[in-house]
């Protein structure tokens, strides 16, 4: 390990550091400057390369045969990895698109891809607008103060994706709770077993995670039965009745598919929706600029919010052959962490990367990844955020922070946990 890698290895793998964006960005800036493709050996983890430059993240992501997902798709402590292997006989608790490689990945992605193409997403714009209006009305009804995360940002994308998936409104709180337990497992406010987290009890922590996945699976077993008997115009019906190579989709894969759409479909978008509002409240000139022309600036503002927040902090790939990059040899079998948060602050790609600019253009954000696994829901996420921002900022007269914002402790998916605001309509 280089001196820089030794200094920052523990930070890059610590959920608590991700809850302090300034600390995190200091670590990534040092890595980009001194050891941009760093070999890290953090205590408690299998070693890996950290790719912190935008260009390297793209170069690795676009080569899906050479750099695969199947073995190690996200960072987990070695003790957790060993337990998962012991229980599942393989490296994963679920088998979703992000754990798959071709040929399976292509076939499974193809099943639902149609639903998320721009032309089909656009057809939902009126339905999305109605939901956005409902949530801005709710803010207005709340009388001038709310927690933008816990009252608005968490529930709005949830409603949109659950409508598309076909989950009834009354089950949204359950979906939200399960998703928070899944992605917030390293944060004591969300973990299903906070005692296990505090005591670093790996077996109990994993058991908690398994029970979360079990609850998701139990819920979607009923949905599958229903949609096989009565198919509807929703994504659940596509999954339940999906065929791979002429055979019905496997139960484990079907359950996993619902989980990725349900979970990836809202926490990410909530995080960037809230993160963008927080960024503007902290850069008043940008807020004023946006409020003067919300329709004209919504596209660039939304992309900037997604760059700024980077709700998915990383994914990993494993090399299937030796590969030369930046004067290093990545050996066959070694894994690479794609540090999206760092790529999104890369000084070589973004002009003034540490400033939030509502009119940033071009904006080569890497938040949705790249290559064959590039985010399936990115057009939907953009539509949702633009719609809410246009509705909110064309109606609200003034808006300001009313307390200390807090962030989620996670190395995987997250953003603001609380953004207290005061406003007038
Ligand atoms: C994959 C980010 C919203 C569904 C991904 C990946 C990232 C990401 C980084 C992995 C890309 C890669 O490996 O190259 C985000 C962000 C979002 C967002 C930042 C919001 C701002 C959504 C939404 C959905 C969704 C609304 C709804 C369906 C998925 C799925 C995958 C994925 C299914 C797996 C794709 C695959 O492996 O082929 N997303 N996402 N995401 N995302 Fe999103």
CSV table of N, CA and C and ligand atoms in Angstrom, one decimal, residues 57 61-62 64 69 73 96-100 105-106 108-109 112-113 116 157 160-161 164 235 257 260-273 302 305-307 309-317 338 340 365-382 384-385 412-413, ligand 1:
chain,number,residue,atom,x,y,z
A,57,UNK,N,-13.1,4.7,-13.9
A,57,UNK,CA,-14.4,4.1,-13.6
A,57,UNK,C,-15.1,3.7,-14.9
A,61,UNK,N,-16.0,0.0,-16.2
A,61,UNK,CA,-17.5,-0.3,-16.3
A,61,UNK,C,-17.9,-0.7,-17.7
A,62,UNK,N,-17.2,-0.2,-18.7
A,62,UNK,CA,-17.6,-0.5,-20.1
A,62,UNK,C,-17.2,-1.9,-20.6
A,64,UNK,N,-17.6,-5.3,-19.6
A,64,UNK,CA,-18.4,-6.2,-18.8
A,64,UNK,C,-17.9,-7.7,-18.8
A,69,UNK,N,-19.5,-8.8,-12.4
A,69,UNK,CA,-20.2,-8.4,-11.1
A,69,UNK,C,-20.3,-9.7,-10.2
A,73,UNK,N,-20.0,-7.9,-5.8
A,73,UNK,CA,-20.6,-6.7,-6.4
A,73,UNK,C,-20.6,-5.5,-5.5
A,96,UNK,N,-29.9,-10.6,-8.2
A,96,UNK,CA,-30.6,-9.5,-9.0
A,96,UNK,C,-29.7,-9.2,-10.2
A,97,UNK,N,-30.1,-8.2,-11.0
A,97,UNK,CA,-29.3,-7.8,-12.1
A,97,UNK,C,-27.9,-7.5,-11.7
A,98,UNK,N,-27.7,-6.9,-10.6
A,98,UNK,CA,-26.4,-6.4,-10.2
A,98,UNK,C,-25.5,-7.5,-9.8
A,99,UNK,N,-26.0,-8.7,-9.5
A,99,UNK,CA,-25.1,-9.8,-9.2
A,99,UNK,C,-24.9,-10.7,-10.4
A,100,UNK,N,-25.5,-10.3,-11.6
A,100,UNK,CA,-25.4,-11.2,-12.8
A,100,UNK,C,-24.4,-10.7,-13.8
A,105,UNK,N,-27.4,-11.9,-17.4
A,105,UNK,CA,-27.7,-10.5,-17.2
A,105,UNK,C,-28.5,-9.9,-18.3
A,106,UNK,N,-28.1,-10.1,-19.5
A,106,UNK,CA,-28.8,-9.6,-20.7
A,106,UNK,C,-30.2,-10.1,-20.8
A,108,UNK,N,-32.2,-11.3,-18.4
A,108,UNK,CA,-33.0,-10.8,-17.3
A,108,UNK,C,-33.3,-9.3,-17.4
A,109,UNK,N,-32.3,-8.6,-17.8
A,109,UNK,CA,-32.5,-7.1,-18.0
A,109,UNK,C,-33.6,-6.8,-19.1
A,112,UNK,N,-37.6,-6.5,-18.4
A,112,UNK,CA,-38.3,-5.3,-17.9
A,112,UNK,C,-37.8,-4.0,-18.6
A,113,UNK,N,-36.8,-4.1,-19.4
A,113,UNK,CA,-36.1,-2.9,-19.9
A,113,UNK,C,-37.1,-2.0,-20.6
A,116,UNK,N,-38.7,0.9,-18.9
A,116,UNK,CA,-37.9,2.0,-18.4
A,116,UNK,C,-37.2,2.8,-19.5
A,157,UNK,N,-40.8,9.3,-4.4
A,157,UNK,CA,-40.4,8.3,-5.4
A,157,UNK,C,-40.9,6.9,-5.0
A,160,UNK,N,-44.2,6.6,-6.7
A,160,UNK,CA,-44.1,6.4,-8.2
A,160,UNK,C,-43.7,5.0,-8.5
A,161,UNK,N,-42.6,4.5,-7.9
A,161,UNK,CA,-42.1,3.1,-8.3
A,161,UNK,C,-43.1,2.1,-7.9
A,164,UNK,N,-45.7,1.7,-10.5
A,164,UNK,CA,-45.2,1.0,-11.7
A,164,UNK,C,-45.0,-0.5,-11.4
A,235,UNK,N,-45.2,-3.9,-13.7
A,235,UNK,CA,-43.9,-4.6,-13.8
A,235,UNK,C,-44.0,-5.9,-13.0
A,257,UNK,N,-35.7,-10.1,-8.3
A,257,UNK,CA,-36.0,-9.0,-9.3
A,257,UNK,C,-36.9,-8.0,-8.7
A,260,UNK,N,-34.9,-5.7,-6.3
A,260,UNK,CA,-34.1,-4.7,-6.8
A,260,UNK,C,-34.9,-3.5,-7.4
A,261,UNK,N,-36.0,-3.8,-8.0
A,261,UNK,CA,-36.9,-2.7,-8.5
A,261,UNK,C,-37.5,-1.9,-7.4
A,262,UNK,N,-38.0,-2.7,-6.4
A,262,UNK,CA,-38.6,-2.0,-5.2
A,262,UNK,C,-37.6,-1.1,-4.5
A,263,UNK,N,-36.4,-1.7,-4.2
A,263,UNK,CA,-35.4,-1.0,-3.4
A,263,UNK,C,-34.6,0.0,-4.1
A,264,UNK,N,-34.0,-0.4,-5.3
A,264,UNK,CA,-33.2,0.6,-6.0
A,264,UNK,C,-34.1,1.7,-6.6
A,265,UNK,N,-35.4,1.4,-6.7
A,265,UNK,CA,-36.2,2.4,-7.4
A,265,UNK,C,-36.6,3.6,-6.6
A,266,UNK,N,-36.4,3.6,-5.3
A,266,UNK,CA,-36.8,4.8,-4.6
A,266,UNK,C,-35.8,5.4,-3.6
A,267,UNK,N,-35.0,4.6,-2.9
A,267,UNK,CA,-34.1,5.2,-2.0
A,267,UNK,C,-33.0,6.1,-2.7
A,268,UNK,N,-32.6,5.7,-3.8
A,268,UNK,CA,-31.6,6.4,-4.6
A,268,UNK,C,-32.2,7.8,-5.0
A,269,UNK,N,-33.5,7.8,-5.5
A,269,UNK,CA,-34.1,9.0,-6.0
A,269,UNK,C,-34.4,9.9,-4.8
A,270,UNK,N,-34.9,9.3,-3.7
A,270,UNK,CA,-35.1,10.1,-2.5
A,270,UNK,C,-33.9,10.9,-2.1
A,271,UNK,N,-32.8,10.1,-2.1
A,271,UNK,CA,-31.5,10.7,-1.6
A,271,UNK,C,-31.1,11.9,-2.5
A,272,UNK,N,-31.2,11.7,-3.8
A,272,UNK,CA,-30.7,12.9,-4.6
A,272,UNK,C,-31.8,14.0,-4.6
A,273,UNK,N,-33.0,13.7,-4.5
A,273,UNK,CA,-34.0,14.7,-4.4
A,273,UNK,C,-33.8,15.6,-3.2
A,302,UNK,N,-31.4,19.0,-11.8
A,302,UNK,CA,-31.5,17.6,-11.4
A,302,UNK,C,-30.2,16.8,-11.6
A,305,UNK,N,-27.9,17.8,-9.0
A,305,UNK,CA,-28.3,17.2,-7.7
A,305,UNK,C,-27.8,15.7,-7.6
A,306,UNK,N,-27.9,15.0,-8.7
A,306,UNK,CA,-27.6,13.6,-8.8
A,306,UNK,C,-26.0,13.5,-8.7
A,307,UNK,N,-25.3,14.4,-9.4
A,307,UNK,CA,-23.8,14.4,-9.3
A,307,UNK,C,-23.4,14.7,-7.9
A,309,UNK,N,-24.9,14.6,-4.9
A,309,UNK,CA,-25.3,13.6,-3.8
A,309,UNK,C,-24.7,12.2,-4.1
A,310,UNK,N,-24.6,11.8,-5.3
A,310,UNK,CA,-24.1,10.5,-5.7
A,310,UNK,C,-24.7,9.4,-4.7
A,311,UNK,N,-26.0,9.1,-4.9
A,311,UNK,CA,-26.7,8.2,-3.9
A,311,UNK,C,-26.1,6.8,-3.8
A,312,UNK,N,-25.7,6.3,-5.0
A,312,UNK,CA,-25.0,5.0,-5.0
A,312,UNK,C,-23.5,5.3,-4.9
A,313,UNK,N,-22.9,4.9,-3.7
A,313,UNK,CA,-21.5,5.3,-3.5
A,313,UNK,C,-20.5,4.5,-4.2
A,314,UNK,N,-20.8,3.2,-4.5
A,314,UNK,CA,-19.9,2.4,-5.2
A,314,UNK,C,-20.6,1.1,-5.7
A,315,UNK,N,-20.0,0.5,-6.7
A,315,UNK,CA,-20.2,-0.9,-7.0
A,315,UNK,C,-18.8,-1.5,-7.2
A,316,UNK,N,-18.7,-2.8,-7.2
A,316,UNK,CA,-17.4,-3.4,-7.4
A,316,UNK,C,-17.4,-4.3,-8.7
A,317,UNK,N,-16.2,-4.6,-9.2
A,317,UNK,CA,-16.1,-5.5,-10.3
A,317,UNK,C,-14.9,-6.4,-10.0
A,338,UNK,N,-15.5,0.8,-7.6
A,338,UNK,CA,-15.8,2.0,-8.5
A,338,UNK,C,-16.3,3.1,-7.6
A,340,UNK,N,-17.9,6.1,-7.2
A,340,UNK,CA,-18.7,7.1,-8.0
A,340,UNK,C,-18.6,8.5,-7.4
A,365,UNK,N,-21.9,13.5,-15.2
A,365,UNK,CA,-22.0,12.7,-14.0
A,365,UNK,C,-21.9,11.2,-14.2
A,366,UNK,N,-21.3,10.5,-13.2
A,366,UNK,CA,-21.1,9.1,-13.3
A,366,UNK,C,-22.0,8.4,-12.3
A,367,UNK,N,-22.9,9.1,-11.7
A,367,UNK,CA,-23.8,8.6,-10.7
A,367,UNK,C,-24.6,7.4,-11.1
A,368,UNK,N,-24.9,7.2,-12.4
A,368,UNK,CA,-25.8,6.1,-12.8
A,368,UNK,C,-24.9,4.9,-13.3
A,369,UNK,N,-23.6,5.0,-13.1
A,369,UNK,CA,-22.7,4.0,-13.6
A,369,UNK,C,-22.5,4.1,-15.1
A,370,UNK,N,-22.0,3.0,-15.7
A,370,UNK,CA,-21.7,3.1,-17.1
A,370,UNK,C,-21.7,1.6,-17.7
A,371,UNK,N,-21.8,1.5,-19.0
A,371,UNK,CA,-21.7,0.1,-19.6
A,371,UNK,C,-23.0,-0.7,-19.4
A,372,UNK,N,-22.8,-2.0,-19.5
A,372,UNK,CA,-24.0,-2.9,-19.5
A,372,UNK,C,-24.9,-2.9,-18.3
A,373,UNK,N,-24.4,-2.5,-17.2
A,373,UNK,CA,-25.2,-2.4,-16.0
A,373,UNK,C,-25.7,-1.0,-15.7
A,374,UNK,N,-25.5,-0.1,-16.6
A,374,UNK,CA,-25.9,1.3,-16.3
A,374,UNK,C,-27.3,1.4,-15.9
A,375,UNK,N,-27.6,2.2,-14.9
A,375,UNK,CA,-28.9,2.2,-14.2
A,375,UNK,C,-30.1,2.1,-15.1
A,376,UNK,N,-30.9,1.1,-14.8
A,376,UNK,CA,-32.1,0.8,-15.6
A,376,UNK,C,-33.2,1.9,-15.4
A,377,UNK,N,-33.2,2.6,-14.2
A,377,UNK,CA,-34.2,3.5,-13.9
A,377,UNK,C,-33.8,5.0,-14.1
A,378,UNK,N,-32.7,5.3,-14.8
A,378,UNK,CA,-32.2,6.6,-14.8
A,378,UNK,C,-33.2,7.7,-15.4
A,379,UNK,N,-33.9,7.2,-16.5
A,379,UNK,CA,-34.8,8.2,-17.1
A,379,UNK,C,-36.0,8.5,-16.2
A,380,UNK,N,-36.5,7.4,-15.5
A,380,UNK,CA,-37.5,7.6,-14.5
A,380,UNK,C,-37.1,8.5,-13.4
A,381,UNK,N,-35.9,8.3,-12.9
A,381,UNK,CA,-35.4,9.1,-11.7
A,381,UNK,C,-35.3,10.6,-12.1
A,382,UNK,N,-34.8,10.8,-13.4
A,382,UNK,CA,-34.7,12.2,-13.8
A,382,UNK,C,-36.1,12.8,-14.0
A,384,UNK,N,-38.9,12.0,-12.4
A,384,UNK,CA,-39.5,12.3,-11.1
A,384,UNK,C,-38.9,13.5,-10.4
A,385,UNK,N,-37.6,13.6,-10.5
A,385,UNK,CA,-37.0,14.8,-9.8
A,385,UNK,C,-37.3,16.1,-10.5
A,412,UNK,N,-22.8,2.2,0.8
A,412,UNK,CA,-23.5,1.7,-0.4
A,412,UNK,C,-24.5,2.7,-1.0
A,413,UNK,N,-25.7,2.7,-0.4
A,413,UNK,CA,-26.8,3.6,-1.0
A,413,UNK,C,-27.2,4.6,0.1
B,1,LIG,C1,-28.3,0.1,-11.4
B,1,LIG,C2,-27.7,4.6,-9.6
B,1,LIG,C3,-32.6,5.2,-9.7
B,1,LIG,C4,-33.1,0.6,-10.9
B,1,LIG,C5,-27.8,1.2,-10.9
B,1,LIG,C6,-26.3,1.5,-10.8
B,1,LIG,C7,-26.2,2.7,-10.3
B,1,LIG,C8,-27.5,3.3,-10.1
B,1,LIG,C9,-24.8,3.4,-10.0
B,1,LIG,C10,-25.2,0.5,-11.2
B,1,LIG,C11,-24.6,0.9,-12.5
B,1,LIG,C12,-23.4,0.1,-12.9
B,1,LIG,O1,-23.1,-0.9,-12.3
B,1,LIG,O2,-22.7,0.5,-13.9
B,1,LIG,C13,-29.0,5.1,-9.5
B,1,LIG,C14,-29.3,6.5,-9.1
B,1,LIG,C15,-30.6,6.7,-9.1
B,1,LIG,C16,-31.2,5.4,-9.5
B,1,LIG,C17,-28.2,7.5,-8.7
B,1,LIG,C18,-31.4,7.9,-8.8
B,1,LIG,C19,-31.0,9.1,-8.8
B,1,LIG,C20,-33.2,4.1,-10.1
B,1,LIG,C21,-34.6,3.9,-10.3
B,1,LIG,C22,-34.7,2.6,-10.6
B,1,LIG,C23,-33.4,1.9,-10.6
B,1,LIG,C24,-35.7,4.9,-10.2
B,1,LIG,C25,-36.1,2.0,-10.9
B,1,LIG,C26,-36.3,0.9,-11.6
B,1,LIG,C27,-31.9,0.1,-11.1
B,1,LIG,C28,-31.6,-1.3,-11.5
B,1,LIG,C29,-30.3,-1.5,-11.7
B,1,LIG,C30,-29.7,-0.2,-11.3
B,1,LIG,C31,-32.7,-2.4,-11.8
B,1,LIG,C32,-29.5,-2.7,-12.1
B,1,LIG,C33,-29.1,-2.6,-13.5
B,1,LIG,C34,-28.2,-3.7,-14.0
B,1,LIG,O3,-27.4,-4.3,-13.3
B,1,LIG,O4,-28.3,-4.0,-15.2
B,1,LIG,N1,-28.5,2.4,-10.5
B,1,LIG,N2,-30.2,4.5,-9.7
B,1,LIG,N3,-32.5,2.9,-10.3
B,1,LIG,N4,-30.7,0.7,-11.0
B,1,LIG,FE1,-30.5,2.6,-10.5
